[in-house]
Structure formats: structure tokens, C-alpha cells
PDB file of C-alpha atoms in Angstrom:
ATOM      1  CA  MET A 236      61.088  94.099 104.760  1.00 47.00           C
ATOM      2  CA  ALA A 237      60.954  94.057 100.966  1.00 46.00           C
ATOM      3  CA  ALA A 238      60.978  97.842 100.977  1.00 46.00           C
ATOM      4  CA  LEU A 239      64.008  97.907 103.274  1.00 43.00           C
ATOM      5  CA  ASN A 240      65.827  95.413 101.065  1.00 46.00           C
ATOM      6  CA  HIS A 241      65.097  97.586  98.053  1.00 45.00           C
ATOM      7  CA  ILE A 242      66.461 100.685  99.792  1.00 41.00           C
ATOM      8  CA  PHE A 243      69.571  98.811 100.947  1.00 40.00           C
ATOM      9  CA  SER A 244      70.188  97.475  97.436  1.00 44.00           C
ATOM     10  CA  SER A 245      69.801 100.981  96.030  1.00 43.00           C
ATOM     11  CA  VAL A 246      72.370 102.361  98.464  1.00 38.00           C
ATOM     12  CA  LEU A 247      74.856  99.611  97.615  1.00 40.00           C
ATOM     13  CA  SER A 248      74.258 100.197  93.930  1.00 42.00           C
ATOM     14  CA  THR A 249      75.002 103.908  94.383  1.00 39.00           C
ATOM     15  CA  PHE A 250      78.419 103.061  95.776  1.00 37.00           C
ATOM     16  CA  ASN A 251      79.145 100.255  93.288  1.00 40.00           C
ATOM     17  CA  TYR A 252      79.314  97.940  96.264  1.00 36.00           C
ATOM     18  CA  SER A 253      78.765  94.214  96.278  1.00 37.00           C
ATOM     19  CA  PRO A 254      78.795  92.191  99.508  1.00 35.00           C
ATOM     20  CA  LYS A 255      80.602  89.437  97.597  1.00 34.00           C
ATOM     21  CA  LEU A 256      83.559  91.662  96.809  1.00 33.00           C
ATOM     22  CA  THR A 257      86.403  92.247  99.242  1.00 35.00           C
ATOM     23  CA  SER A 258      87.849  95.285  97.457  1.00 36.00           C
ATOM     24  CA  PHE A 259      87.005  98.937  97.983  1.00 36.00           C
ATOM     25  CA  PRO A 260      84.422 100.500  95.652  1.00 35.00           C
ATOM     26  CA  ARG A 261      86.582 102.109  93.001  1.00 34.00           C
ATOM     27  CA  SER A 262      84.298 105.077  92.516  1.00 31.00           C
ATOM     28  CA  ILE A 263      84.517 105.980  96.177  1.00 34.00           C
ATOM     29  CA  ILE A 264      88.219 105.640  97.003  1.00 39.00           C
ATOM     30  CA  SER A 265      89.641 108.879  95.785  1.00 43.00           C
ATOM     31  CA  CYS A 266      91.159 109.777  98.012  1.00 50.00           C
ATOM     32  CA  LYS A 267     110.592 103.484 114.290  1.00 32.00           C
ATOM     33  CA  SER A 268     110.718 100.025 115.539  1.00 31.00           C
ATOM     34  CA  THR A 269     113.815  98.201 114.360  1.00 32.00           C
ATOM     35  CA  HIS A 270     113.400  94.798 112.765  1.00 32.00           C
ATOM     36  CA  ASN A 271     116.077  92.635 111.234  1.00 34.00           C
ATOM     37  CA  PHE A 272     115.296  92.318 107.529  1.00 32.00           C
ATOM     38  CA  PHE A 273     115.777  88.575 107.290  1.00 33.00           C
ATOM     39  CA  SER A 274     113.732  87.896 110.422  1.00 36.00           C
ATOM     40  CA  LEU A 275     110.653  89.764 109.196  1.00 42.00           C
ATOM     41  CA  PRO A 276     109.239  86.970 107.031  1.00 42.00           C
ATOM     42  CA  LEU A 277     109.643  84.588 109.955  1.00 35.00           C
ATOM     43  CA  GLN A 278     107.898  87.011 112.276  1.00 41.00           C
ATOM     44  CA  LEU A 279     105.088  87.390 109.779  1.00 42.00           C
ATOM     45  CA  ALA A 280     104.653  83.635 109.512  1.00 38.00           C
ATOM     46  CA  HIS A 281     103.630  83.518 113.180  1.00 36.00           C
ATOM     47  CA  LEU A 282     100.932  86.149 112.770  1.00 42.00           C
ATOM     48  CA  ASN A 283      97.588  84.441 112.306  1.00 40.00           C
ATOM     49  CA  PRO A 284      95.424  85.873 109.503  1.00 39.00           C
ATOM     50  CA  THR A 285      92.094  87.333 110.516  1.00 38.00           C
ATOM     51  CA  LYS A 286      88.940  85.570 109.494  1.00 34.00           C
ATOM     52  CA  SER A 287      87.554  86.533 106.120  1.00 33.00           C
ATOM     53  CA  ARG A 288      84.754  89.029 106.332  1.00 31.00           C
ATOM     54  CA  SER A 289      82.873  91.325 104.013  1.00 30.00           C
ATOM     55  CA  PHE A 290      82.459  95.044 104.530  1.00 28.00           C
ATOM     56  CA  SER A 291      79.461  95.763 106.721  1.00 26.00           C
ATOM     57  CA  ALA A 292      78.789  99.023 104.912  1.00 26.00           C
ATOM     58  CA  PRO A 293      80.027 100.951 101.885  1.00 28.00           C
ATOM     59  CA  VAL A 294      83.399 102.599 102.423  1.00 34.00           C
ATOM     60  CA  MET A 295      82.972 106.328 102.736  1.00 35.00           C
ATOM     61  CA  ALA A 296      85.702 108.754 101.705  1.00 43.00           C
ATOM     62  CA  TYR A 297      85.999 112.311 100.578  1.00 44.00           C
ATOM     63  CA  GLY A 298      85.759 112.684  96.807  1.00 53.00           C
ATOM     64  CA  PHE A 299      88.935 113.473  94.935  1.00 62.00           C
ATOM     65  CA  VAL A 300      89.166 117.103  93.823  1.00 69.00           C
ATOM     66  CA  GLU A 301      90.686 117.504  90.372  1.00 77.00           C
ATOM     67  CA  GLU A 302      93.283 120.269  90.285  1.00 86.00           C
ATOM     68  CA  GLY A 303      95.697 121.821  87.863  1.00 90.00           C
ATOM     69  CA  LEU A 304      99.297 121.232  88.848  1.00 93.00           C
ATOM     70  CA  PRO A 305     101.431 124.357  89.291  1.00 95.00           C
ATOM     71  CA  PRO A 306     104.836 124.583  87.595  1.00 96.00           C
ATOM     72  CA  ALA A 307     107.895 123.606  89.620  1.00 97.00           C
ATOM     73  CA  LEU A 308     109.766 126.523  91.184  1.00 98.00           C
ATOM     74  CA  GLY A 309     113.420 126.962  90.257  1.00 98.00           C
ATOM     75  CA  SER A 310     116.323 129.222  91.211  1.00 98.00           C
ATOM     76  CA  SER A 311     114.815 132.253  89.505  1.00 98.00           C
ATOM     77  CA  SER A 312     111.407 131.838  91.165  1.00 97.00           C
ATOM     78  CA  ASP A 313     110.230 134.133  93.926  1.00 97.00           C
ATOM     79  CA  PRO A 314     109.428 132.473  97.244  1.00 96.00           C
ATOM     80  CA  PRO A 315     105.845 132.264  98.499  1.00 96.00           C
ATOM     81  CA  ASP A 316     104.752 134.450 101.408  1.00 97.00           C
ATOM     82  CA  ILE A 317     106.143 132.054 103.996  1.00 96.00           C
ATOM     83  CA  PHE A 318     104.390 131.847 107.382  1.00 96.00           C
ATOM     84  CA  ASP A 319     101.413 133.902 106.218  1.00 97.00           C
ATOM     85  CA  GLY A 320      98.959 131.343 107.611  1.00 97.00           C
ATOM     86  CA  THR A 321      98.799 129.247 104.444  1.00 98.00           C
ATOM     87  CA  THR A 322      99.486 125.546 104.824  1.00 98.00           C
ATOM     88  CA  ARG A 323     101.929 124.470 102.119  1.00 98.00           C
ATOM     89  CA  LEU A 324     103.270 121.101 101.047  1.00 98.00           C
ATOM     90  CA  TYR A 325     106.655 121.397  99.332  1.00 98.00           C
ATOM     91  CA  ILE A 326     107.289 118.492  96.988  1.00 98.00           C
ATOM     92  CA  SER A 327     109.018 117.436  93.821  1.00 98.00           C
ATOM     93  CA  TYR A 328     106.879 115.809  91.159  1.00 97.00           C
ATOM     94  CA  THR A 329     109.584 113.172  90.675  1.00 96.00           C
ATOM     95  CA  CYS A 330     110.398 112.305  94.301  1.00 97.00           C
ATOM     96  CA  PRO A 331     108.797 109.116  95.693  1.00 98.00           C
ATOM     97  CA  TYR A 332     109.126 110.339  99.278  1.00 98.00           C
ATOM     98  CA  ALA A 333     107.281 113.536  98.458  1.00 98.00           C
ATOM     99  CA  GLN A 334     104.734 111.517  96.513  1.00 98.00           C
ATOM    100  CA  ARG A 335     103.765 109.710  99.721  1.00 98.00           C
ATOM    101  CA  VAL A 336     102.643 112.962 101.317  1.00 98.00           C
ATOM    102  CA  TRP A 337     101.026 114.222  98.145  1.00 98.00           C
ATOM    103  CA  ILE A 338      98.912 111.044  97.970  1.00 98.00           C
ATOM    104  CA  THR A 339      97.889 111.435 101.614  1.00 98.00           C
ATOM    105  CA  ARG A 340      96.796 115.018 101.007  1.00 98.00           C
ATOM    106  CA  ASN A 341      94.761 113.994  97.975  1.00 97.00           C
ATOM    107  CA  CYS A 342      93.103 110.982  99.558  1.00 96.00           C
ATOM    108  CA  LYS A 343      91.954 113.047 102.514  1.00 96.00           C
ATOM    109  CA  GLY A 344      90.442 115.627 100.164  1.00 95.00           C
ATOM    110  CA  LEU A 345      92.721 118.438 101.348  1.00 96.00           C
ATOM    111  CA  GLN A 346      93.484 120.081  98.018  1.00 95.00           C
ATOM    112  CA  ASP A 347      91.838 123.298  99.205  1.00 94.00           C
ATOM    113  CA  LYS A 348      93.444 123.126 102.661  1.00 97.00           C
ATOM    114  CA  ILE A 349      97.054 122.307 101.780  1.00 98.00           C
ATOM    115  CA  LYS A 350      98.621 124.231  98.910  1.00 98.00           C
ATOM    116  CA  LEU A 351     100.996 122.291  96.701  1.00 98.00           C
ATOM    117  CA  VAL A 352     104.380 123.969  96.119  1.00 98.00           C
ATOM    118  CA  PRO A 353     106.531 121.919  93.717  1.00 98.00           C
ATOM    119  CA  ILE A 354     110.300 122.457  93.771  1.00 98.00           C
ATOM    120  CA  ASP A 355     112.652 121.802  90.844  1.00 98.00           C
ATOM    121  CA  LEU A 356     115.326 119.654  92.488  1.00 96.00           C
ATOM    122  CA  GLN A 357     117.668 120.124  89.523  1.00 95.00           C
ATOM    123  CA  ASP A 358     117.429 123.909  89.837  1.00 98.00           C
ATOM    124  CA  ARG A 359     116.667 124.270  93.540  1.00 97.00           C
ATOM    125  CA  PRO A 360     115.866 127.822  94.669  1.00 98.00           C
ATOM    126  CA  ALA A 361     118.194 129.156  97.374  1.00 98.00           C
ATOM    127  CA  TRP A 362     115.280 130.519  99.390  1.00 98.00           C
ATOM    128  CA  TYR A 363     113.958 127.013 100.030  1.00 98.00           C
ATOM    129  CA  LYS A 364     116.960 126.129 102.216  1.00 98.00           C
ATOM    130  CA  GLU A 365     117.355 129.606 103.661  1.00 97.00           C
ATOM    131  CA  LYS A 366     113.744 130.404 104.502  1.00 97.00           C
ATOM    132  CA  VAL A 367     111.717 127.189 104.440  1.00 98.00           C
ATOM    133  CA  TYR A 368     113.566 123.986 105.274  1.00 98.00           C
ATOM    134  CA  PRO A 369     117.282 124.047 106.197  1.00 98.00           C
ATOM    135  CA  ALA A 370     117.593 120.329 105.360  1.00 98.00           C
ATOM    136  CA  ASN A 371     116.928 121.413 101.749  1.00 98.00           C
ATOM    137  CA  LYS A 372     114.994 118.220 100.999  1.00 97.00           C
ATOM    138  CA  VAL A 373     111.450 117.408 100.008  1.00 98.00           C
ATOM    139  CA  PRO A 374     108.889 116.794 101.240  1.00 98.00           C
ATOM    140  CA  SER A 375     108.271 119.425 103.868  1.00 98.00           C
ATOM    141  CA  LEU A 376     105.076 120.812 105.325  1.00 98.00           C
ATOM    142  CA  GLU A 377     104.538 124.413 106.398  1.00 98.00           C
ATOM    143  CA  HIS A 378     101.751 124.435 108.988  1.00 98.00           C
ATOM    144  CA  ASN A 379     100.992 126.579 112.029  1.00 96.00           C
ATOM    145  CA  ASN A 380     104.175 128.624 111.532  1.00 95.00           C
ATOM    146  CA  GLU A 381     106.367 125.539 111.620  1.00 97.00           C
ATOM    147  CA  VAL A 382     108.010 123.443 108.921  1.00 98.00           C
ATOM    148  CA  ARG A 383     108.228 119.689 109.318  1.00 98.00           C
ATOM    149  CA  GLY A 384     109.905 117.045 107.199  1.00 98.00           C
ATOM    150  CA  GLU A 385     110.388 113.280 106.708  1.00 98.00           C
ATOM    151  CA  SER A 386     107.755 111.553 104.610  1.00 98.00           C
ATOM    152  CA  LEU A 387     106.610 108.856 107.057  1.00 98.00           C
ATOM    153  CA  ASP A 388     106.243 111.423 109.817  1.00 98.00           C
ATOM    154  CA  LEU A 389     104.344 113.769 107.522  1.00 98.00           C
ATOM    155  CA  ILE A 390     101.784 111.251 106.305  1.00 98.00           C
ATOM    156  CA  LYS A 391     100.958 110.437 109.930  1.00 98.00           C
ATOM    157  CA  TYR A 392     100.842 114.121 110.836  1.00 98.00           C
ATOM    158  CA  ILE A 393      98.468 115.026 108.012  1.00 98.00           C
ATOM    159  CA  ASP A 394      96.239 112.069 108.767  1.00 98.00           C
ATOM    160  CA  SER A 395      95.924 112.995 112.448  1.00 97.00           C
ATOM    161  CA  HIS A 396      95.866 116.802 112.232  1.00 97.00           C
ATOM    162  CA  PHE A 397      93.520 117.423 109.300  1.00 97.00           C
ATOM    163  CA  GLU A 398      89.944 116.553 108.468  1.00 96.00           C
ATOM    164  CA  GLY A 399      89.034 113.796 106.051  1.00 94.00           C
ATOM    165  CA  PRO A 400      88.746 110.021 106.203  1.00 95.00           C
ATOM    166  CA  SER A 401      91.217 108.386 108.577  1.00 96.00           C
ATOM    167  CA  LEU A 402      93.980 106.483 106.806  1.00 97.00           C
ATOM    168  CA  PHE A 403      95.152 104.651 109.920  1.00 95.00           C
ATOM    169  CA  PRO A 404      93.232 101.788 111.541  1.00 94.00           C
ATOM    170  CA  ASP A 405      91.606 101.734 114.966  1.00 93.00           C
ATOM    171  CA  ASP A 406      91.965  97.957 115.247  1.00 96.00           C
ATOM    172  CA  THR A 407      94.845  97.059 117.581  1.00 97.00           C
ATOM    173  CA  ALA A 408      96.155  94.158 115.483  1.00 97.00           C
ATOM    174  CA  LYS A 409      96.117  96.301 112.362  1.00 98.00           C
ATOM    175  CA  LYS A 410      97.852  99.172 114.137  1.00 97.00           C
ATOM    176  CA  GLU A 411     100.647  96.857 115.271  1.00 98.00           C
ATOM    177  CA  PHE A 412     101.053  95.382 111.812  1.00 98.00           C
ATOM    178  CA  ALA A 413     100.987  98.862 110.270  1.00 98.00           C
ATOM    179  CA  ASP A 414     103.908  99.886 112.493  1.00 97.00           C
ATOM    180  CA  VAL A 415     105.865  96.818 111.374  1.00 98.00           C
ATOM    181  CA  LEU A 416     105.213  97.493 107.691  1.00 98.00           C
ATOM    182  CA  LEU A 417     105.982 101.203 107.903  1.00 98.00           C
ATOM    183  CA  SER A 418     109.250 100.440 109.688  1.00 97.00           C
ATOM    184  CA  TYR A 419     110.075  97.950 106.946  1.00 98.00           C
ATOM    185  CA  THR A 420     109.756 100.370 104.009  1.00 98.00           C
ATOM    186  CA  ASP A 421     113.411 101.450 103.967  1.00 97.00           C
ATOM    187  CA  SER A 422     114.622  97.853 104.214  1.00 98.00           C
ATOM    188  CA  PHE A 423     112.282  96.870 101.388  1.00 98.00           C
ATOM    189  CA  ASN A 424     113.512  99.658  99.124  1.00 98.00           C
ATOM    190  CA  LYS A 425     117.180  98.881  99.795  1.00 97.00           C
ATOM    191  CA  ALA A 426     116.624  95.161  99.197  1.00 98.00           C
ATOM    192  CA  VAL A 427     115.020  95.728  95.798  1.00 98.00           C
ATOM    193  CA  ILE A 428     117.573  98.339  94.743  1.00 97.00           C
ATOM    194  CA  SER A 429     120.388  95.911  95.628  1.00 96.00           C
ATOM    195  CA  SER A 430     119.619  94.011  92.402  1.00 95.00           C
ATOM    196  CA  PHE A 431     119.777  97.033  90.109  1.00 94.00           C
ATOM    197  CA  LYS A 432     123.467  96.622  89.307  1.00 86.00           C
ATOM    198  CA  ASP A 433     123.622  92.833  89.608  1.00 88.00           C
ATOM    199  CA  GLU A 434     123.418  90.480  86.662  1.00 87.00           C
ATOM    200  CA  GLY A 435     119.983  89.274  87.663  1.00 91.00           C
ATOM    201  CA  ILE A 436     117.669  89.379  90.631  1.00 95.00           C
ATOM    202  CA  ASN A 437     119.489  88.527  93.845  1.00 96.00           C
ATOM    203  CA  GLU A 438     118.120  86.576  96.771  1.00 96.00           C
ATOM    204  CA  GLU A 439     117.591  89.664  98.905  1.00 97.00           C
ATOM    205  CA  THR A 440     115.330  91.284  96.317  1.00 98.00           C
ATOM    206  CA  GLY A 441     113.300  88.117  95.855  1.00 97.00           C
ATOM    207  CA  ALA A 442     112.863  87.738  99.611  1.00 98.00           C
ATOM    208  CA  ALA A 443     111.710  91.341  99.965  1.00 98.00           C
ATOM    209  CA  LEU A 444     109.086  90.973  97.245  1.00 98.00           C
ATOM    210  CA  ASP A 445     107.934  87.659  98.733  1.00 98.00           C
ATOM    211  CA  TYR A 446     107.569  89.381 102.082  1.00 98.00           C
ATOM    212  CA  ILE A 447     105.281  91.970 100.500  1.00 98.00           C
ATOM    213  CA  GLU A 448     103.211  89.170  98.964  1.00 98.00           C
ATOM    214  CA  THR A 449     102.900  87.463 102.336  1.00 98.00           C
ATOM    215  CA  ALA A 450     102.039  90.726 104.082  1.00 98.00           C
ATOM    216  CA  LEU A 451      99.225  91.341 101.611  1.00 98.00           C
ATOM    217  CA  SER A 452      97.757  87.972 102.633  1.00 97.00           C
ATOM    218  CA  LYS A 453      97.386  88.714 106.341  1.00 97.00           C
ATOM    219  CA  PHE A 454      94.062  90.568 106.319  1.00 97.00           C
ATOM    220  CA  THR A 455      91.332  89.288 104.046  1.00 94.00           C
ATOM    221  CA  ASP A 456      88.756  92.078 104.300  1.00 95.00           C
ATOM    222  CA  GLY A 457      90.190  93.863 101.276  1.00 96.00           C
ATOM    223  CA  PRO A 458      93.076  93.859  98.784  1.00 97.00           C
ATOM    224  CA  PHE A 459      95.319  96.268 100.690  1.00 98.00           C
ATOM    225  CA  PHE A 460      98.003  95.686 103.327  1.00 98.00           C
ATOM    226  CA  LEU A 461      95.581  96.166 106.214  1.00 98.00           C
ATOM    227  CA  GLY A 462      92.573  94.970 104.241  1.00 97.00           C
ATOM    228  CA  GLN A 463      91.353  98.528 103.905  1.00 96.00           C
ATOM    229  CA  PHE A 464      93.326 101.298 102.199  1.00 97.00           C
ATOM    230  CA  SER A 465      95.737 102.944 104.630  1.00 98.00           C
ATOM    231  CA  LEU A 466      98.983 104.842 105.087  1.00 98.00           C
ATOM    232  CA  VAL A 467     100.845 101.559 104.631  1.00 98.00           C
ATOM    233  CA  ASP A 468      99.686 101.451 101.007  1.00 98.00           C
ATOM    234  CA  VAL A 469     100.582 105.104 100.607  1.00 98.00           C
ATOM    235  CA  ALA A 470     104.112 104.477 101.919  1.00 98.00           C
ATOM    236  CA  HIS A 471     104.849 101.600  99.526  1.00 98.00           C
ATOM    237  CA  ALA A 472     103.065 102.729  96.364  1.00 98.00           C
ATOM    238  CA  PRO A 473     105.561 105.305  94.985  1.00 98.00           C
ATOM    239  CA  PHE A 474     108.428 102.845  95.155  1.00 98.00           C
ATOM    240  CA  ILE A 475     106.602  99.851  93.718  1.00 98.00           C
ATOM    241  CA  GLU A 476     105.382 102.197  90.979  1.00 98.00           C
ATOM    242  CA  ARG A 477     109.043 102.685  90.033  1.00 98.00           C
ATOM    243  CA  PHE A 478     110.400  99.189  90.712  1.00 98.00           C
ATOM    244  CA  LYS A 479     107.865  97.389  88.545  1.00 98.00           C
ATOM    245  CA  PRO A 480     108.593  99.027  85.147  1.00 98.00           C
ATOM    246  CA  PHE A 481     112.322  99.390  85.818  1.00 97.00           C
ATOM    247  CA  LEU A 482     112.915  95.729  86.659  1.00 97.00           C
ATOM    248  CA  LEU A 483     110.686  94.638  83.805  1.00 97.00           C
ATOM    249  CA  GLU A 484     112.633  96.623  81.216  1.00 96.00           C
ATOM    250  CA  VAL A 485     116.170  96.311  82.555  1.00 96.00           C
ATOM    251  CA  LYS A 486     116.042  92.815  84.088  1.00 96.00           C
ATOM    252  CA  LYS A 487     113.073  91.333  82.185  1.00 96.00           C
ATOM    253  CA  TYR A 488     111.713  90.527  85.637  1.00 97.00           C
ATOM    254  CA  ASP A 489     108.050  90.866  86.442  1.00 98.00           C
ATOM    255  CA  ILE A 490     107.687  91.489  90.171  1.00 98.00           C
ATOM    256  CA  THR A 491     104.061  90.278  90.068  1.00 98.00           C
ATOM    257  CA  SER A 492     104.861  86.903  88.499  1.00 98.00           C
ATOM    258  CA  GLY A 493     103.922  84.251  91.061  1.00 98.00           C
ATOM    259  CA  ARG A 494     102.676  86.997  93.386  1.00 98.00           C
ATOM    260  CA  PRO A 495      98.927  87.335  92.762  1.00 98.00           C
ATOM    261  CA  LYS A 496      98.305  89.434  95.881  1.00 98.00           C
ATOM    262  CA  LEU A 497     100.847  92.005  94.747  1.00 98.00           C
ATOM    263  CA  ALA A 498      99.358  92.047  91.247  1.00 98.00           C
ATOM    264  CA  ALA A 499      95.869  92.607  92.666  1.00 98.00           C
ATOM    265  CA  TRP A 500      97.167  95.326  95.003  1.00 98.00           C
ATOM    266  CA  ILE A 501      98.771  97.224  92.124  1.00 98.00           C
ATOM    267  CA  GLU A 502      95.563  96.976  90.124  1.00 98.00           C
ATOM    268  CA  GLU A 503      93.481  98.302  93.024  1.00 98.00           C
ATOM    269  CA  MET A 504      95.931 101.107  93.782  1.00 98.00           C
ATOM    270  CA  ASN A 505      95.752 102.227  90.174  1.00 97.00           C
ATOM    271  CA  GLN A 506      92.020 102.835  90.609  1.00 96.00           C
ATOM    272  CA  ILE A 507      92.473 105.351  93.429  1.00 96.00           C
ATOM    273  CA  GLU A 508      92.119 108.846  91.997  1.00 95.00           C
ATOM    274  CA  GLY A 509      94.121 110.508  94.764  1.00 96.00           C
ATOM    275  CA  TYR A 510      97.057 108.281  93.845  1.00 97.00           C
ATOM    276  CA  LYS A 511      96.555 108.289  90.073  1.00 96.00           C
ATOM    277  CA  HIS A 512      96.876 112.074  90.010  1.00 95.00           C
ATOM    278  CA  THR A 513     100.422 111.778  91.415  1.00 97.00           C
ATOM    279  CA  GLN A 514     101.684 109.076  89.057  1.00 97.00           C
ATOM    280  CA  ARG A 515     104.379 109.667  86.466  1.00 94.00           C
ATOM    281  CA  ASP A 516     104.802 108.186  83.004  1.00 96.00           C
ATOM    282  CA  PRO A 517     106.441 104.749  83.521  1.00 96.00           C
ATOM    283  CA  LYS A 518     108.888 105.465  80.689  1.00 96.00           C
ATOM    284  CA  GLU A 519     109.972 108.629  82.471  1.00 96.00           C
ATOM    285  CA  LEU A 520     110.477 106.694  85.706  1.00 96.00           C
ATOM    286  CA  VAL A 521     112.542 104.024  83.974  1.00 96.00           C
ATOM    287  CA  GLU A 522     114.793 106.587  82.284  1.00 95.00           C
ATOM    288  CA  SER A 523     115.265 108.415  85.565  1.00 94.00           C
ATOM    289  CA  TYR A 524     116.301 105.210  87.325  1.00 94.00           C
ATOM    290  CA  LYS A 525     118.667 104.285  84.472  1.00 94.00           C
ATOM    291  CA  LYS A 526     120.462 107.602  84.842  1.00 92.00           C
ATOM    292  CA  ARG A 527     120.595 107.294  88.599  1.00 91.00           C
ATOM    293  CA  PHE A 528     121.594 103.660  89.033  1.00 91.00           C
ATOM    294  CA  LEU A 529     123.123 102.505  85.741  1.00 88.00           C
ATOM    295  CA  ALA A 530     124.995 105.561  84.445  1.00 77.00           C
ATOM    296  CA  LYS A 531     128.375 104.450  85.837  1.00 61.00           C
ATOM    297  CA  MET A 532     128.133 100.853  84.667  1.00 53.00           C
TER     298      MET A 532
END
């Protein structure tokens, strides 16, 4: 028994895992229902939290593969050899919707399976609309001689159609809650953005952030929305990454103040290599949002 305990302790040590912790080992994670906005917090209040439990084993995930980022393609760039059998993810380095899919690709360890093709949205090449994606938006995914779009659809598609650790739960209660939270993302973003041109932070923005705090309290087997890291975290991260520094600088409002679950979630997300590799300089994000939302004020 002593020998078994020693082996078990050695394995846990290898993964930086402690049974007392409820967060993922940082060295390992590298990786439409309609709901009325104001009724969501009330709905959430009736969902009973699961009992606290520790991980029964170290969380396994594919290691993050460091890669050099290719330059963005503009109007003078030649198109790739479209539909040649290569799977391509068309993104913009600055687009939060595209970032969702980029994170999913990274966290599943698909850097060698899905080629990144960045597009310069300020100097968009004509061939992208003509030959790749008529909607002329990012993200889009070229796979099996088809091109698909819409970020929430794409993160689910990549998770279910490619190898790598699953980013969607098997647990029924978590699946149901994941659907609610994914459906809520647009409402959340609109609610926060509604304060950008107001004098301060309006009630709708505060309620949306409080809802996120409450949602992060439902499952207690980890610091993420479903306890364990999932597509729900992927869907929210790019926008919270932008909202936090923008509101802090422009409104002097810290979205984590009085919201310890949200603060802990941001800290844990910032340890995930597959996400970190997609992040932009906060100053760049703030300036971009100033130009977009405050230029006409």
C-alpha cells in the first residue's frame, strides 16, 4: 500500500495536481434556445448547485504546440490553393468571434491539422468573398471541400469532428447549462456594450456581469463555468478580455470588483496556453474599442 501511495503521489506531482485544489493543473491545460435576458438570473437561481467534489484523476489534455503566426493577408495577397484537401481556419487576429475558434483549435492541439489563415479586415482580399466565404466575414472553416461559418457553430463543429480532448461535457446537467450559457453570449455582450456610451455603468450591464458571477458559482468542481474548462469558457473569454481593460480605463469600473468568481475565472483562463497565444495587448484592445464605440461622441 505504501508503494502504491508513493506511485500515486508521484503521478499527481508530475501533473502539478493536488486533491485539495479545485482548479485545473495549469501545466496541463494548454489547450439556439431563446431566453429573455432579464429572466435568466431568475432561472439560474432555481438551479441547484452540484455538490463540491475534487477531481478523481489529473486532467489530461493535449499539450499546446507553439507556432509562429503568419502575416495577415490583404488585398494584394494571393489566395491559398482552396479546396486542395487542406483544412484552413480563416480568422482575423483582432476579431473576438474568430478568436473563439482559434482558441478551440489550439486547446485541442490541432495546430498541425488546421492551418491558420489570417485575413486583414481593413484591407480584405477580394478572393476571400469570391472564392472562400460569400458572407465575407470571419471566422470560417474550410474542411472536406466545404466552408462553414458562425463562431458558436464552428467551435462545436471542431470539437466534435476532430481529435483531441473533448471541450463539451457528457454530464446531462452540464450539457443543459452549457446550452443556456452559449445562447446567452450575445445578450451578455450587448448588455455590457450598452454602457459604453453612457455616463456610467447602467443597470443592464451590472445585471449581466452579476449573472456571469452567479453562473460561475453553479458547479464547484473547478473554477470554470461548467467546473471543468469547456466551450462555454471559450465563447466568453474573447469578449471579457476586451471588456475588462476598456471599462477600467474609460469608466474606471473594475468588472471583477465584488465578483470573486469572475476574478478567479480570469486568472485561470490566463494560464491556459491555447488561449494565451491568441490574446492581444490590452492597450491595443482598448484603443480599438475607443475608435469603434467612442469616435462619434
